[in-house]
Amino acid sequence: MAERIPHSHGFASPKPLFLLFTVLSFLFILSWFFFLGSTGRPHFIEHSLLPNAESLSVTKDEKSPARVRLGRNSSHPQSTVLAGEDGSSAVTCDPSGAVLKVFMYDLPSEFHFGLLDWKPEGRSTWPDILKKVPEYPGGLNLQHSIEYWLTLDLLSSRFPDRSGPCSAIRVVDSREADVVFVPFFSSLSYNRHSKVTSPQTVSENKMLQDKLVEFLTAQEEWKRSGGRDHVIMAHHPNSMLDARMKLWPCMFILADFGRYPPNIANVEKDVIAPYKHVVKTFADDSSGFDDRPTLLYFQGAIYRKDGGFVRQELFYLLKDEKDVHFSFGSARGDGIRTATQGMRFSKYCLNVAGDTPSSNRLFDAIVSHCVPVIISDEIELPYEDVLDYSEFCVFVRTSDALKKGFLINLMRSINREEWSRMWSKLKEVQGFFEFQYPSRKDDAVQMIWQAVARKVSPVRLKIHRSRRFSRFEVDQEKRFCSSCHDHQEEVRQGLRSSIDEGNRNFQSHPLTKLRIQT
């Protein structure tokens, strides 16, 4: 029998005990390694880039272990992720899981692609985008082009072999839809047709708005909801200027609320969408803190109306600072190229209120990875309910920015580590502001649809509340009208009886008989 070694003598025979301990430890670690390897999640899904990654639920398909589906409550329940042998992933559309069902009116082409000089063939309403996609005009027209990208995304949502995600899916029955989409290219209509041309007395833009109001208010879909579930794109601040008061119950997709009274547009019912940036995205950006010599950059219109007075005040405060670039500029000529280069060589980019609280400059700064400094007290930002802009932007109150020395001292007080953190975050979120066709996972198109989907529940609440007494009131009205009709019939019959009786009495009266005989 082997001799048992007491604990008190452990140091007397170290070798056997050490060898036993080493073998047991190795077996224990090896067993845990295999256990964790067999139960771990697949590593080809990037959860950190999703707005609410903690809600993802991942399950394996038994027949195909490489296939992973995202759960119904995830950010992208409409997608199926297929993993390749090299570990890459490709997202394909799964219409049955779309977060938003959309009914789109088949408006005549004059409201949408006809504004791009597209001519319908035969009785077709829409271009065959599988063959050719009509081009949108460039320049500053592009910054308000969300109407173009969203409409293309809806048209392609029912393609049987569509690749990429589909947050929104087009349905043919409006009663199945969450929202009703109005495909009017209102920003393009304003940019191209807002001027009155002789011999006309009204602009084509206004005529289209009048025709749109007449069309919408006559539709059964409008009457069903009072227009509350209708989505109208009015991204240019001056678009839908003549119709917005008449279509106020709708969900507007806007750049900001600067030119809208709060009873017409507000953050409760409407969606703020980003501008399409006009500078190119800074791809493969490896620039660091020292590679951006300009501390603070602004180039644009300095003298503006309304809230834009701040720009000229800041110009006088900052124009003599050695590491600040603050000058007049425009998109004409070489302006976009100059702005692109200037932002890429700057640590911070000023985004100051102009004629309206927002501007395209913010989104140019984001894709240039130039940390935005936002001085606009009334600004509303895209998808701010899921995106914390304070992680990659610096917000300064207007009253503070106009204090001498405040802004420049604040910028200089931010250290290298803090700037680098915000710069890295900009590179992570830039995809949320990219418009493209076909759309891609978490790009601007998909993010806007998801923002619309988050408004559906409040819209339904309003519609359902508005219907509380409607059925009862209709029934009461019918009953009231019915009783009125019965009462009127009784009165008429009573009058007839009275007249007949009066005639009989008159005929039988002695004086009447005497008069007849005479």
Short mmCIF file of N, CA and C in Angstrom, two decimals, residues 23-39:
data_model
loop_
_atom_site.label_atom_id
_atom_site.label_comp_id
_atom_site.label_asym_id
_atom_site.label_seq_id
_atom_site.Cartn_x
_atom_site.Cartn_y
_atom_site.Cartn_z
N VAL A 23 0.07 17.99 -13.66
CA VAL A 23 -0.76 17.19 -14.57
C VAL A 23 -2.22 17.55 -14.43
N LEU A 24 -2.69 17.65 -13.18
CA LEU A 24 -4.10 17.99 -12.94
C LEU A 24 -4.44 19.38 -13.48
N SER A 25 -3.55 20.33 -13.28
CA SER A 25 -3.79 21.69 -13.78
C SER A 25 -3.87 21.72 -15.30
N PHE A 26 -2.96 20.99 -15.95
CA PHE A 26 -2.95 20.94 -17.42
C PHE A 26 -4.23 20.34 -17.96
N LEU A 27 -4.69 19.24 -17.35
CA LEU A 27 -5.94 18.59 -17.78
C LEU A 27 -7.13 19.51 -17.56
N PHE A 28 -7.13 20.22 -16.43
CA PHE A 28 -8.24 21.14 -16.12
C PHE A 28 -8.32 22.27 -17.15
N ILE A 29 -7.19 22.89 -17.46
CA ILE A 29 -7.15 24.00 -18.42
C ILE A 29 -7.54 23.52 -19.81
N LEU A 30 -7.05 22.32 -20.19
CA LEU A 30 -7.36 21.77 -21.51
C LEU A 30 -8.84 21.50 -21.67
N SER A 31 -9.46 20.97 -20.60
CA SER A 31 -10.89 20.67 -20.68
C SER A 31 -11.72 21.94 -20.83
N TRP A 32 -11.33 23.02 -20.10
CA TRP A 32 -12.06 24.29 -20.24
C TRP A 32 -11.86 24.91 -21.61
N PHE A 33 -10.69 24.73 -22.18
CA PHE A 33 -10.45 25.26 -23.52
C PHE A 33 -11.39 24.65 -24.55
N PHE A 34 -11.55 23.32 -24.51
CA PHE A 34 -12.45 22.64 -25.44
C PHE A 34 -13.90 23.00 -25.17
N PHE A 35 -14.23 23.15 -23.89
CA PHE A 35 -15.61 23.48 -23.54
C PHE A 35 -16.00 24.86 -24.06
N LEU A 36 -15.16 25.87 -23.82
CA LEU A 36 -15.45 27.21 -24.29
C LEU A 36 -15.43 27.29 -25.80
N GLY A 37 -14.53 26.56 -26.41
CA GLY A 37 -14.47 26.58 -27.87
C GLY A 37 -15.70 26.00 -28.50
N SER A 38 -16.33 25.01 -27.85
CA SER A 38 -17.51 24.38 -28.43
C SER A 38 -18.77 25.17 -28.22
N THR A 39 -18.80 26.10 -27.23
CA THR A 39 -20.02 26.85 -26.94
C THR A 39 -19.93 28.31 -27.29
#
